[in-house]
């Protein structure tokens, strides 16, 4: 007679008082942080460039869940670490209200989310949730930076595109219209383009940086790798956006009746080419270098 298969610890545990307390903590935390969650959803849905980073975060979350499907356990336990994280989150909420500093609500949200994840999945899950959490913090930074960097990035894109167009035989001119809203116009000598918010490269630049953080973390790269991966992703994002502007400016006179299709095709092509290159650089598997002595092989990233 064979012994019965062992049941997961999470399924064997009865719904005792501790589990009901954990559920109550999750519900109270969800209600407490609902205003921040709603604001976050509005910001993400209101901007395609911000949304790109969160789409990457969602895809990375699906990948991590699939990779560690057998390791997930429903813990539902308010551990000491979870309790400390939640207390710190609520203290940040109180500080945000007392000091009238709304930005303190963001670290409160991050700490509260970390505490809730510890309640749901336990401390063991933090090993593979850490890259996702780092990526989520990076996505919050994207939301805060968008209104600050929009106009400077448009100026940088317009000026560099004008220089490159001049180098290949165009006679570009940049001009600014201040009313009713600031606009940056690029006259190539053949067509007039507006360097709009969608042309500032913010989405490609920031989503590339977020992808570098996520891919490097999931692939198990050392934290020091981010010191060159993230700046490289930022530079590649700016470069591919500049290339997109050049393609549109050069080909627009050739396809005057299909400008919208040209604009969208160039945008999609440069976006996925840039993200693909960043993802490949960050995700490359380690190379095992053989040793002739009895020491263990050394794993290196190239």
Short mmCIF file of C-alpha atoms in Angstrom, two decimals:
data_model
loop_
_atom_site.label_atom_id
_atom_site.label_comp_id
_atom_site.label_asym_id
_atom_site.label_seq_id
_atom_site.Cartn_x
_atom_site.Cartn_y
_atom_site.Cartn_z
CA UNK A 1 0.00 0.00 0.00
CA UNK A 2 1.41 3.39 -0.98
CA UNK A 3 1.40 6.34 1.36
CA UNK A 4 -0.89 9.26 0.45
CA UNK A 5 0.72 12.17 -1.36
CA UNK A 6 1.75 14.99 0.96
CA UNK A 7 -0.53 18.01 1.00
CA UNK A 8 0.91 21.53 0.69
CA UNK A 9 1.31 23.25 4.01
CA UNK A 10 -0.94 26.09 2.91
CA UNK A 11 -3.81 23.70 2.12
CA UNK A 12 -3.36 21.74 5.36
CA UNK A 13 -3.49 24.78 7.59
CA UNK A 14 -6.95 25.41 9.04
CA UNK A 15 -8.64 28.77 8.80
CA UNK A 16 -7.78 29.74 12.33
CA UNK A 17 -7.99 33.18 13.93
CA UNK A 18 -4.55 34.16 12.61
CA UNK A 19 -5.64 33.70 9.01
CA UNK A 20 -8.80 35.74 9.53
CA UNK A 21 -6.70 38.51 11.07
CA UNK A 22 -4.44 38.40 8.00
CA UNK A 23 -7.46 38.77 5.71
CA UNK A 24 -8.68 41.69 7.81
CA UNK A 25 -5.26 43.37 7.55
CA UNK A 26 -5.32 42.97 3.76
CA UNK A 27 -8.82 44.45 3.48
CA UNK A 28 -7.97 47.41 5.74
CA UNK A 29 -4.76 48.07 3.82
CA UNK A 30 -6.61 47.93 0.51
CA UNK A 31 -9.11 50.52 1.75
CA UNK A 32 -6.39 52.73 3.25
CA UNK A 33 -4.36 52.82 0.05
CA UNK A 34 -7.28 52.96 -2.37
CA UNK A 35 -6.84 56.71 -3.12
CA UNK A 36 -3.20 56.14 -4.13
CA UNK A 37 -4.18 53.08 -6.18
CA UNK A 38 -6.84 55.09 -8.01
CA UNK A 39 -4.38 57.93 -8.71
CA UNK A 40 -1.85 55.43 -10.01
CA UNK A 41 -4.42 53.85 -12.34
CA UNK A 42 -5.40 57.28 -13.69
CA UNK A 43 -1.78 58.22 -14.42
CA UNK A 44 -1.07 54.93 -16.18
CA UNK A 45 -4.24 54.98 -18.28
CA UNK A 46 -3.77 58.66 -19.19
CA UNK A 47 -0.36 58.32 -20.89
CA UNK A 48 0.77 55.73 -23.42
CA UNK A 49 4.41 56.46 -22.61
CA UNK A 50 3.93 55.72 -18.91
CA UNK A 51 1.80 52.71 -19.76
CA UNK A 52 4.67 51.07 -21.67
CA UNK A 53 6.70 50.65 -18.47
CA UNK A 54 3.76 49.14 -16.60
CA UNK A 55 3.03 46.75 -19.49
CA UNK A 56 6.62 45.52 -19.22
CA UNK A 57 6.15 45.16 -15.45
CA UNK A 58 3.00 43.11 -16.03
CA UNK A 59 4.76 40.86 -18.54
CA UNK A 60 7.67 40.36 -16.13
CA UNK A 61 5.21 39.48 -13.35
CA UNK A 62 3.62 36.83 -15.56
CA UNK A 63 7.04 35.40 -16.38
CA UNK A 64 8.08 35.22 -12.72
CA UNK A 65 4.79 33.59 -11.70
CA UNK A 66 5.24 30.99 -14.46
CA UNK A 67 8.88 30.34 -13.52
CA UNK A 68 8.10 29.83 -9.82
CA UNK A 69 4.60 28.35 -10.12
CA UNK A 70 5.39 25.38 -7.88
CA UNK A 71 6.97 27.58 -5.22
CA UNK A 72 3.96 29.81 -4.59
CA UNK A 73 2.24 29.23 -1.27
CA UNK A 74 -0.77 31.02 0.17
CA UNK A 75 0.58 31.86 3.62
CA UNK A 76 -1.91 34.42 4.99
CA UNK A 77 0.13 35.17 8.07
CA UNK A 78 1.01 38.48 9.69
CA UNK A 79 4.69 37.87 10.38
CA UNK A 80 6.96 40.28 12.25
CA UNK A 81 8.44 41.58 8.99
CA UNK A 82 5.01 42.11 7.46
CA UNK A 83 3.88 43.92 10.60
CA UNK A 84 6.91 46.23 10.57
CA UNK A 85 6.40 47.06 6.88
CA UNK A 86 2.72 47.86 7.41
CA UNK A 87 3.42 49.98 10.48
CA UNK A 88 6.04 51.94 8.51
CA UNK A 89 3.51 52.38 5.68
CA UNK A 90 0.85 53.79 7.99
CA UNK A 91 3.39 56.09 9.64
CA UNK A 92 4.24 57.48 6.19
CA UNK A 93 0.52 58.07 5.55
CA UNK A 94 0.21 59.96 8.83
CA UNK A 95 3.34 61.96 8.02
CA UNK A 96 1.99 62.82 4.55
CA UNK A 97 -1.21 64.14 6.10
CA UNK A 98 0.49 65.92 9.04
CA UNK A 99 3.20 67.58 6.95
CA UNK A 100 0.93 68.11 3.91
CA UNK A 101 3.48 66.34 1.70
CA UNK A 102 1.54 64.18 -0.79
CA UNK A 103 4.75 62.62 -2.14
CA UNK A 104 5.15 60.72 1.14
CA UNK A 105 2.12 58.70 0.06
CA UNK A 106 4.28 56.92 -2.52
CA UNK A 107 6.76 55.34 -0.06
CA UNK A 108 3.72 54.54 2.07
CA UNK A 109 2.18 52.69 -0.87
CA UNK A 110 5.43 50.82 -1.60
CA UNK A 111 5.85 49.75 2.03
CA UNK A 112 2.18 48.79 2.29
CA UNK A 113 2.39 46.70 -0.87
CA UNK A 114 5.52 44.95 0.44
CA UNK A 115 3.77 44.24 3.73
CA UNK A 116 0.69 42.84 2.00
CA UNK A 117 2.82 40.60 -0.22
CA UNK A 118 4.55 39.25 2.90
CA UNK A 119 1.13 38.52 4.42
CA UNK A 120 -0.06 36.71 1.28
CA UNK A 121 3.05 34.82 0.15
CA UNK A 122 5.40 34.93 3.11
CA UNK A 123 9.05 35.90 3.35
CA UNK A 124 10.21 33.00 1.14
CA UNK A 125 8.59 34.62 -1.91
CA UNK A 126 10.69 37.77 -1.53
CA UNK A 127 13.57 35.99 -3.27
CA UNK A 128 11.85 36.03 -6.66
CA UNK A 129 9.58 39.04 -6.03
CA UNK A 130 12.50 41.39 -5.40
CA UNK A 131 13.18 42.19 -9.11
CA UNK A 132 9.49 42.91 -9.67
CA UNK A 133 9.39 45.17 -6.65
CA UNK A 134 12.45 47.09 -7.85
CA UNK A 135 10.81 47.45 -11.25
CA UNK A 136 7.62 48.74 -9.64
CA UNK A 137 9.58 51.43 -7.79
CA UNK A 138 11.20 52.38 -11.11
CA UNK A 139 7.73 52.67 -12.68
CA UNK A 140 6.65 55.05 -9.92
CA UNK A 141 9.71 57.14 -10.72
CA UNK A 142 8.60 57.20 -14.37
CA UNK A 143 5.28 58.76 -13.35
CA UNK A 144 7.00 61.47 -11.32
CA UNK A 145 9.56 62.29 -14.02
CA UNK A 146 7.16 62.51 -16.96
CA UNK A 147 5.91 66.11 -16.44
CA UNK A 148 9.42 67.28 -15.52
CA UNK A 149 11.29 65.82 -18.50
CA UNK A 150 8.71 66.24 -21.26
CA UNK A 151 9.81 69.64 -22.57
CA UNK A 152 13.60 69.20 -22.06
CA UNK A 153 13.49 65.88 -23.92
CA UNK A 154 11.52 67.46 -26.76
CA UNK A 155 14.13 70.20 -27.05
CA UNK A 156 17.00 67.71 -27.04
CA UNK A 157 15.29 65.52 -29.65
CA UNK A 158 14.49 68.50 -31.89
CA UNK A 159 17.98 70.03 -31.71
CA UNK A 160 19.83 66.77 -32.32
CA UNK A 161 17.47 65.79 -35.14
CA UNK A 162 18.07 69.19 -36.77
CA UNK A 163 21.85 68.70 -36.59
CA UNK A 164 21.65 65.26 -38.18
CA UNK A 165 19.24 66.43 -40.88
CA UNK A 166 21.61 69.26 -41.73
CA UNK A 167 24.42 66.74 -42.07
CA UNK A 168 22.51 64.75 -44.73
CA UNK A 169 21.56 67.75 -46.87
CA UNK A 170 18.38 69.19 -45.31
CA UNK A 171 17.97 72.83 -44.24
CA UNK A 172 16.22 72.42 -40.88
CA UNK A 173 14.93 75.21 -38.65
CA UNK A 174 13.55 74.98 -35.13
CA UNK A 175 10.95 77.40 -33.80
CA UNK A 176 8.86 77.65 -30.65
CA UNK A 177 5.24 78.75 -30.35
CA UNK A 178 4.30 79.71 -26.80
CA UNK A 179 0.53 80.22 -27.07
CA UNK A 180 -1.96 78.76 -26.46
CA UNK A 181 0.44 75.97 -25.37
CA UNK A 182 4.19 75.61 -25.95
CA UNK A 183 4.96 73.85 -29.24
CA UNK A 184 8.30 72.96 -30.82
CA UNK A 185 8.23 73.01 -34.63
CA UNK A 186 10.84 71.42 -36.87
CA UNK A 187 10.93 72.69 -40.45
CA UNK A 188 13.08 70.39 -42.58
CA UNK A 189 12.88 72.60 -45.66
CA UNK A 190 10.45 70.10 -47.19
CA UNK A 191 7.90 69.48 -44.42
CA UNK A 192 6.86 71.07 -41.14
CA UNK A 193 6.69 68.77 -38.11
CA UNK A 194 5.69 69.31 -34.51
CA UNK A 195 8.01 67.69 -31.99
CA UNK A 196 5.11 66.73 -29.74
CA UNK A 197 5.07 64.95 -26.41
CA UNK A 198 4.85 61.62 -28.21
CA UNK A 199 8.15 62.46 -29.96
CA UNK A 200 10.18 63.20 -26.84
CA UNK A 201 11.34 59.58 -26.49
CA UNK A 202 10.31 59.43 -22.85
CA UNK A 203 8.42 56.16 -23.29
CA UNK A 204 11.29 54.37 -25.02
CA UNK A 205 13.93 55.81 -22.69
CA UNK A 206 12.14 54.95 -19.46
CA UNK A 207 10.70 51.61 -20.57
CA UNK A 208 14.20 50.60 -21.65
CA UNK A 209 15.55 51.45 -18.21
CA UNK A 210 12.69 49.57 -16.50
CA UNK A 211 13.28 46.57 -18.76
CA UNK A 212 16.99 46.60 -17.88
CA UNK A 213 16.12 46.52 -14.16
CA UNK A 214 13.54 43.75 -14.58
CA UNK A 215 15.49 41.54 -16.97
CA UNK A 216 18.74 41.83 -15.02
CA UNK A 217 16.97 41.06 -11.75
CA UNK A 218 15.04 38.06 -13.07
CA UNK A 219 18.15 36.71 -14.82
CA UNK A 220 20.06 36.90 -11.53
CA UNK A 221 22.57 39.53 -12.60
CA UNK A 222 24.54 41.21 -9.85
CA UNK A 223 23.35 44.61 -8.66
CA UNK A 224 26.54 46.20 -9.98
CA UNK A 225 25.46 45.32 -13.54
CA UNK A 226 22.72 47.95 -13.27
CA UNK A 227 25.40 50.64 -13.01
CA UNK A 228 26.09 50.20 -16.73
CA UNK A 229 22.88 48.57 -17.95
CA UNK A 230 20.53 51.39 -16.93
CA UNK A 231 22.65 54.27 -18.38
CA UNK A 232 23.14 52.24 -21.55
CA UNK A 233 19.37 51.65 -21.79
CA UNK A 234 18.75 55.39 -21.38
CA UNK A 235 21.25 56.22 -24.14
CA UNK A 236 19.83 53.56 -26.47
CA UNK A 237 16.31 54.84 -25.89
CA UNK A 238 17.32 58.38 -26.79
CA UNK A 239 19.24 57.18 -29.85
CA UNK A 240 16.44 55.01 -31.22
CA UNK A 241 13.91 57.82 -30.70
CA UNK A 242 16.20 60.16 -32.63
CA UNK A 243 16.46 57.58 -35.39
CA UNK A 244 12.66 57.37 -35.49
CA UNK A 245 12.39 61.14 -36.00
CA UNK A 246 14.97 61.01 -38.80
CA UNK A 247 13.15 58.17 -40.59
CA UNK A 248 9.88 60.10 -40.46
CA UNK A 249 11.46 63.35 -41.66
CA UNK A 250 13.32 61.67 -44.55
CA UNK A 251 10.49 59.42 -45.75
CA UNK A 252 7.52 61.75 -45.23
CA UNK A 253 8.05 63.54 -48.61
CA UNK A 254 8.22 60.12 -50.31
CA UNK A 255 4.90 58.92 -48.83
CA UNK A 256 2.82 62.10 -48.45
CA UNK A 257 -0.48 60.20 -48.48
CA UNK A 258 0.57 57.67 -45.85
CA UNK A 259 2.10 59.83 -43.14
CA UNK A 260 0.09 58.26 -40.30
CA UNK A 261 1.09 54.73 -41.32
CA UNK A 262 4.73 55.84 -41.65
CA UNK A 263 4.62 57.50 -38.22
CA UNK A 264 3.17 54.45 -36.49
CA UNK A 265 5.38 51.94 -38.31
CA UNK A 266 8.57 53.84 -37.49
CA UNK A 267 7.48 54.20 -33.87
CA UNK A 268 6.68 50.52 -33.38
CA UNK A 269 9.83 49.40 -35.19
CA UNK A 270 12.16 51.60 -33.14
CA UNK A 271 10.38 50.80 -29.87
CA UNK A 272 10.69 47.03 -30.18
CA UNK A 273 14.16 47.15 -31.69
CA UNK A 274 15.39 49.28 -28.79
CA UNK A 275 13.65 47.18 -26.14
CA UNK A 276 14.84 43.97 -27.79
CA UNK A 277 18.44 45.14 -27.68
CA UNK A 278 18.18 46.24 -24.04
CA UNK A 279 16.48 42.98 -23.08
CA UNK A 280 19.17 40.93 -24.83
CA UNK A 281 21.96 42.82 -23.08
CA UNK A 282 20.35 42.44 -19.64
CA UNK A 283 19.08 38.86 -20.04
CA UNK A 284 22.18 37.17 -21.48
CA UNK A 285 22.91 33.94 -19.59
CA UNK A 286 26.12 33.59 -17.61
CA UNK A 287 29.14 32.07 -19.33
CA UNK A 288 30.90 29.37 -17.35
CA UNK A 289 34.65 29.75 -17.70
CA UNK A 290 36.45 26.41 -17.43
CA UNK A 291 39.33 26.10 -14.95
CA UNK A 292 42.26 23.71 -15.27
CA UNK A 293 42.76 23.30 -11.53
CA UNK A 294 40.45 21.68 -9.00
CA UNK A 295 38.68 24.92 -8.16
CA UNK A 296 35.04 25.38 -9.06
CA UNK A 297 34.17 26.93 -12.44
CA UNK A 298 33.83 30.70 -12.35
CA UNK A 299 30.56 32.18 -13.65
CA UNK A 300 31.01 35.45 -15.48
CA UNK A 301 28.71 37.82 -17.38
CA UNK A 302 29.94 39.22 -20.68
#
